[in-house]
Every structure is written in structure tokens, then in C-alpha cells.
Amino acid sequence: MANVYFDHNSTTSLKPAVLEAMMPYMTNQHGNPTSQHSYGRNAREAIEQARRQVAQAVGAQANEVVFTASGTEANNFAITGIASNMEQAQILTSAIEHPCVSNPAKAMQYRGWQANSINVDAQCQLDLQDLQTKLATPTNLVSVMLANNETGAIQAVEKVVAMAKAQKAMVHTDAVQALGKIPVDFAALGAHAMTVSSHKIGGPLGAGALVLSKRVDIQPLLYGGGQEKGLRSGTENIAAIVGFGAACALATQDLSAFASHTAALRQHLEEGLVATKAVVFAQTADRLPNTSFFAFENIDGETLVTALDKLGFAVASGSACSSASSEPSHVLLAMGIDPDMARGAIRVSFNMDNTLAQVDDFLIALTQALRDLRQMTAVAA
Ligand code: PLP
């Protein structure tokens, strides 16, 4: 069992202070927020405080935050909910979106929409020229992520917003990977909707949010008792929402410390990778400081991940969220990477708990794993 965790873009451990904030709502504070008595009022106030915390962390107003059960849910809600209340036209998503953005966009094709994707270049940056060309077709919704989960490449969402608005299209951005790693400012971006998720920032599973500008007319995700201003009915997961709020406050407290600590680890890692002949993807792009995505010729990424796990290191092959399939990463394919090379990709993603000594140990383990795997291939040949 691995004991060094280098997979923080997949999920993070719950921060102790977050658990502490959640505990009352899993034990004695068990009120339903719609109840009139003091239990209900306390629960309601706890949710509103969490809403303010999330809003503050992302540069939004509290009444723009709609709680959901995950980032996946918020992305589905944004795409299908916004599109459903607009005239059918083109919906554009970048070629590197998480499937929980690209698949709902494709699903809108059954409701008369035309779904197309925007290209990226070899460094995983959105091709703005391609966006401009595709915007010539009547477009009502554009979704481009703020930072990619695999390469960490940060996208020019502000420019996307300006270009899309010139064509009167709405813009959604998936900021799930950006939150807690780089500054996220909903108001400054000017997007109409933005997704964030709790378990990526030291909060619990079971909470996410769609940040939604008041200008947007959206179809409710769930109909029922009218919770979340009627947009997502269902009794709220209070403990998870409270944890999400607490995690937001903690994760955005000192982003420069996160950037300097994790970027130093990544630099050390990537300097060490030179000797292993790794190809590092999107290395010259503006990237999340904690993320490194790389591959080796003639090495299968999943086999390498298993070998590293046995040596004590938890890393990801491609995107953990889509690792149920062994297809090469769609992100790397969109960047024009050869499919054989893409199959060999592994991702390391750090957080504040990781150390330079762990990176040194990892480089030793990686060298050993590569040697063993190459020897096995040579014997089999
Ligand atoms: N968007 C991105 C960019 C992600 O990386 C992920 C998960 O990895 C999601 C959305 C889905 O978020 P959640 O796990 O909260 O459903």
C-alpha cells in the first residue's frame, strides 16, 4: 500500500479543522433547514455562512452560490440548465474538458443543439483563433475550464468571455482544479457560471457549487421542496456544505505559500525526470503549480502506476475520473500527442503536505520501476 500521496488533483484528505466544523452537523445539530424551530434555524444559518465562505473564496456574491452534491453535478446543471432555457444553437466546449462538461454538451444534441469542440495547441492552451472561427456559427453557450486536471494548463477564460460575449453567447467555466491552487475571481472573469468542488480542496465529498450570475435564466436541476432558490430541491447535505465552506476559507488563505511550496517540489521533480528521459506535457504553458504530467516511450502508464503503488507512491495515470477506460487521455490526444506515448502518461499532483525528500524517494522508485518494466519487456520480446 502506497504511503506517499501524490494524487491531490484526484481528491484530497479532509482537513482536521474542516472535520471539526462538520462534526456538530453530523451529531447533535441535526435540524432540517426548512424547519421553523431553533434546530432548523441553526442549520439554515450554517448553510448561509458556508455560502458566504464559498462566495468569498471565489470572488462572488453569496446569493450567486447554488450548492450541489459535486462538481460533476454542477457542470451538468450548468450545461443542461442554461441551454434548456435558450434557443437551440451551437454549444462550444474545449477539447480538454472533463467528461462531466463534454458529455452533457453532447447530450444536448438530442435536444436540437449542435455540439462542437474548440481545439488546443501542443501546450494544452486553448486555440483562440479556432474559437473565433467557430463563433461564426450562431452560438449560445461556451464552456472552457479554468485549469486542466491532467496537465494543469491554465486557460485564458477572460479572453474567451470577451469573445463569446461579443457574439451574445453565455460562458461557463469549470474551476474545480483551479480553486485552492490559483486565485479564482468570478466577478473579474466575467463568466455567467462557474463550477467548484469541495473534495479537491480538503473538504468532504458530497458538496460542490455552481456559481451563477443573477443575469442567468437557468432551468432547475431538481424539482421539489424549493431548496436552493428552487434550483436544486432536496434537503441539504448540511455537514458537507459546512465542510465545503470551511475548506474554502482555509484553501484560499495563503495561495502564494501553496504556489511556492508545490512549484518548488515540481521543479525538483522535473529536473530529476530529465535523467529518466521523460516527456513532460505542457511544460512551457502557464500551469497549476502543483501538477506535472509526463510519459515514457514504450511504457504503459497504468502498469507504471501499479508498480509505483507497490513501491509506496500513489500517482495517477491520465485522469483519475475517467480511469475506468484504458483509452489514452483525450487531453493528450487533443494536444496532438502520439496515442502510444499518451498511453504511457502518469500525473503527479502535490499539496502542502508533500516534501522534497518524498520527491527524491519518488525519483529513486521511478527509476527502479522503469528499469524493471523495461527488463520485463525485453525478456518478453
Ligand atoms: N471538473 C474537473 C476539471 C475535475 O478534475 C473533476 C474531477 O476530477 C470534476 C470536474 C468533477 O468533480 P467532482 O469529483 O466533484 O464530481
PDB file of N, CA and C and ligand atoms in Angstrom, residues 9-10 69-73 75 97-98 100-101 145 147-150 174-177 195-200 205 207-208 319-321 347, ligand 1:
ATOM      1  N   ASN A   9      -4.870  16.075  -7.289  1.00  0.00           N
ATOM      2  CA  ASN A   9      -5.867  16.558  -8.262  1.00  0.00           C
ATOM      3  C   ASN A   9      -7.044  15.591  -8.355  1.00  0.00           C
ATOM      4  N   SER A  10      -6.847  14.347  -7.881  1.00  0.00           N
ATOM      5  CA  SER A  10      -7.965  13.387  -7.867  1.00  0.00           C
ATOM      6  C   SER A  10      -8.872  13.664  -6.681  1.00  0.00           C
ATOM      7  N   ALA A  69     -24.255  18.530  -5.160  1.00  0.00           N
ATOM      8  CA  ALA A  69     -23.613  17.420  -4.453  1.00  0.00           C
ATOM      9  C   ALA A  69     -22.199  17.139  -4.959  1.00  0.00           C
ATOM     10  N   SER A  70     -21.777  17.759  -6.044  1.00  0.00           N
ATOM     11  CA  SER A  70     -20.428  17.505  -6.585  1.00  0.00           C
ATOM     12  C   SER A  70     -20.129  18.495  -7.703  1.00  0.00           C
ATOM     13  N   GLY A  71     -18.891  18.484  -8.145  1.00  0.00           N
ATOM     14  CA  GLY A  71     -18.524  19.275  -9.314  1.00  0.00           C
ATOM     15  C   GLY A  71     -19.211  18.724 -10.556  1.00  0.00           C
ATOM     16  N   THR A  72     -19.314  17.415 -10.633  1.00  0.00           N
ATOM     17  CA  THR A  72     -19.978  16.779 -11.777  1.00  0.00           C
ATOM     18  C   THR A  72     -21.414  17.271 -11.891  1.00  0.00           C
ATOM     19  N   GLU A  73     -22.086  17.317 -10.745  1.00  0.00           N
ATOM     20  CA  GLU A  73     -23.484  17.757 -10.761  1.00  0.00           C
ATOM     21  C   GLU A  73     -23.581  19.225 -11.191  1.00  0.00           C
ATOM     22  N   ASN A  75     -21.512  20.910 -13.074  1.00  0.00           N
ATOM     23  CA  ASN A  75     -21.222  21.045 -14.507  1.00  0.00           C
ATOM     24  C   ASN A  75     -22.415  20.606 -15.352  1.00  0.00           C
ATOM     25  N   GLU A  97     -12.020  19.417 -21.937  1.00  0.00           N
ATOM     26  CA  GLU A  97     -12.915  19.457 -20.771  1.00  0.00           C
ATOM     27  C   GLU A  97     -13.014  18.089 -20.095  1.00  0.00           C
ATOM     28  N   HIS A  98     -13.366  18.116 -18.841  1.00  0.00           N
ATOM     29  CA  HIS A  98     -13.704  16.894 -18.115  1.00  0.00           C
ATOM     30  C   HIS A  98     -14.976  16.319 -18.758  1.00  0.00           C
ATOM     31  N   CYS A 100     -17.624  15.451 -17.564  1.00  0.00           N
ATOM     32  CA  CYS A 100     -18.882  15.946 -16.983  1.00  0.00           C
ATOM     33  C   CYS A 100     -19.273  17.311 -17.553  1.00  0.00           C
ATOM     34  N   VAL A 101     -18.435  17.862 -18.439  1.00  0.00           N
ATOM     35  CA  VAL A 101     -18.826  19.033 -19.240  1.00  0.00           C
ATOM     36  C   VAL A 101     -19.105  18.595 -20.675  1.00  0.00           C
ATOM     37  N   MET A 145     -12.702  25.306 -19.334  1.00  0.00           N
ATOM     38  CA  MET A 145     -12.231  25.147 -17.947  1.00  0.00           C
ATOM     39  C   MET A 145     -11.148  26.171 -17.601  1.00  0.00           C
ATOM     40  N   ALA A 147      -8.599  25.576 -15.395  1.00  0.00           N
ATOM     41  CA  ALA A 147      -7.310  24.866 -15.387  1.00  0.00           C
ATOM     42  C   ALA A 147      -7.585  23.396 -15.656  1.00  0.00           C
ATOM     43  N   ASN A 148      -6.718  22.798 -16.460  1.00  0.00           N
ATOM     44  CA  ASN A 148      -6.935  21.399 -16.820  1.00  0.00           C
ATOM     45  C   ASN A 148      -6.461  20.458 -15.718  1.00  0.00           C
ATOM     46  N   ASN A 149      -7.251  19.430 -15.467  1.00  0.00           N
ATOM     47  CA  ASN A 149      -6.952  18.488 -14.387  1.00  0.00           C
ATOM     48  C   ASN A 149      -5.740  17.614 -14.675  1.00  0.00           C
ATOM     49  N   GLU A 150      -5.416  17.374 -15.954  1.00  0.00           N
ATOM     50  CA  GLU A 150      -4.316  16.457 -16.270  1.00  0.00           C
ATOM     51  C   GLU A 150      -2.984  17.195 -16.395  1.00  0.00           C
ATOM     52  N   ASP A 174     -15.313  25.708 -15.714  1.00  0.00           N
ATOM     53  CA  ASP A 174     -15.123  24.686 -14.692  1.00  0.00           C
ATOM     54  C   ASP A 174     -13.839  25.055 -13.923  1.00  0.00           C
ATOM     55  N   ALA A 175     -14.029  25.530 -12.683  1.00  0.00           N
ATOM     56  CA  ALA A 175     -12.875  25.970 -11.887  1.00  0.00           C
ATOM     57  C   ALA A 175     -12.532  24.946 -10.799  1.00  0.00           C
ATOM     58  N   VAL A 176     -12.970  23.684 -11.006  1.00  0.00           N
ATOM     59  CA  VAL A 176     -12.765  22.652  -9.979  1.00  0.00           C
ATOM     60  C   VAL A 176     -11.283  22.492  -9.629  1.00  0.00           C
ATOM     61  N   GLN A 177     -10.419  22.493 -10.640  1.00  0.00           N
ATOM     62  CA  GLN A 177      -8.993  22.287 -10.347  1.00  0.00           C
ATOM     63  C   GLN A 177      -8.279  23.577  -9.972  1.00  0.00           C
ATOM     64  N   THR A 195     -18.088  26.423 -11.916  1.00  0.00           N
ATOM     65  CA  THR A 195     -18.226  25.239 -11.057  1.00  0.00           C
ATOM     66  C   THR A 195     -17.044  25.098 -10.103  1.00  0.00           C
ATOM     67  N   VAL A 196     -17.342  24.727  -8.858  1.00  0.00           N
ATOM     68  CA  VAL A 196     -16.282  24.394  -7.891  1.00  0.00           C
ATOM     69  C   VAL A 196     -16.692  23.131  -7.118  1.00  0.00           C
ATOM     70  N   SER A 197     -15.711  22.478  -6.510  1.00  0.00           N
ATOM     71  CA  SER A 197     -15.982  21.209  -5.829  1.00  0.00           C
ATOM     72  C   SER A 197     -15.206  21.135  -4.515  1.00  0.00           C
ATOM     73  N   SER A 198     -15.834  20.542  -3.518  1.00  0.00           N
ATOM     74  CA  SER A 198     -15.280  20.542  -2.161  1.00  0.00           C
ATOM     75  C   SER A 198     -14.106  19.580  -1.947  1.00  0.00           C
ATOM     76  N   HIS A 199     -14.224  18.348  -2.492  1.00  0.00           N
ATOM     77  CA  HIS A 199     -13.226  17.338  -2.100  1.00  0.00           C
ATOM     78  C   HIS A 199     -11.857  17.550  -2.735  1.00  0.00           C
ATOM     79  N   LYS A 200     -11.745  18.537  -3.643  1.00  0.00           N
ATOM     80  CA  LYS A 200     -10.434  18.835  -4.249  1.00  0.00           C
ATOM     81  C   LYS A 200      -9.628  19.796  -3.382  1.00  0.00           C
ATOM     82  N   LEU A 205     -16.336  14.945   0.491  1.00  0.00           N
ATOM     83  CA  LEU A 205     -17.110  14.552  -0.685  1.00  0.00           C
ATOM     84  C   LEU A 205     -18.561  14.938  -0.428  1.00  0.00           C
ATOM     85  N   ALA A 207     -20.219  17.664  -1.719  1.00  0.00           N
ATOM     86  CA  ALA A 207     -20.590  19.080  -1.869  1.00  0.00           C
ATOM     87  C   ALA A 207     -19.836  19.698  -3.037  1.00  0.00           C
ATOM     88  N   GLY A 208     -20.537  20.521  -3.764  1.00  0.00           N
ATOM     89  CA  GLY A 208     -19.961  21.312  -4.852  1.00  0.00           C
ATOM     90  C   GLY A 208     -20.830  22.534  -4.974  1.00  0.00           C
ATOM     91  N   SER A 319      -6.434  10.884 -16.399  1.00  0.00           N
ATOM     92  CA  SER A 319      -7.387  11.475 -15.473  1.00  0.00           C
ATOM     93  C   SER A 319      -8.017  10.397 -14.608  1.00  0.00           C
ATOM     94  N   ALA A 320      -7.910  10.555 -13.310  1.00  0.00           N
ATOM     95  CA  ALA A 320      -8.469   9.539 -12.407  1.00  0.00           C
ATOM     96  C   ALA A 320      -9.967   9.396 -12.603  1.00  0.00           C
ATOM     97  N   CYS A 321     -10.614  10.519 -12.932  1.00  0.00           N
ATOM     98  CA  CYS A 321     -12.074  10.476 -13.061  1.00  0.00           C
ATOM     99  C   CYS A 321     -12.510   9.655 -14.256  1.00  0.00           C
ATOM    100  N   ARG A 347       0.478  11.159 -13.879  1.00  0.00           N
ATOM    101  CA  ARG A 347       0.348  12.511 -13.317  1.00  0.00           C
ATOM    102  C   ARG A 347       0.706  12.510 -11.840  1.00  0.00           C
TER     103      ARG A 347
HETATM  104  N1  PLP B   1     -14.017  19.047 -13.343  1.00  0.00           N
HETATM  105  C1  PLP B   1     -12.710  18.765 -13.258  1.00  0.00           C
HETATM  106  C2  PLP B   1     -11.737  19.601 -14.011  1.00  0.00           C
HETATM  107  C3  PLP B   1     -12.276  17.698 -12.479  1.00  0.00           C
HETATM  108  O1  PLP B   1     -10.976  17.429 -12.395  1.00  0.00           O
HETATM  109  C4  PLP B   1     -13.227  16.913 -11.792  1.00  0.00           C
HETATM  110  C5  PLP B   1     -12.800  15.742 -11.007  1.00  0.00           C
HETATM  111  O2  PLP B   1     -11.702  15.273 -11.128  1.00  0.00           O
HETATM  112  C6  PLP B   1     -14.575  17.278 -11.901  1.00  0.00           C
HETATM  113  C7  PLP B   1     -14.935  18.341 -12.684  1.00  0.00           C
HETATM  114  C8  PLP B   1     -15.635  16.514 -11.182  1.00  0.00           C
HETATM  115  O3  PLP B   1     -15.757  16.962  -9.862  1.00  0.00           O
HETATM  116  P1  PLP B   1     -16.401  16.006  -8.737  1.00  0.00           P
HETATM  117  O4  PLP B   1     -15.394  14.937  -8.460  1.00  0.00           O
HETATM  118  O5  PLP B   1     -16.660  16.908  -7.582  1.00  0.00           O
HETATM  119  O6  PLP B   1     -17.652  15.447  -9.317  1.00  0.00           O
END
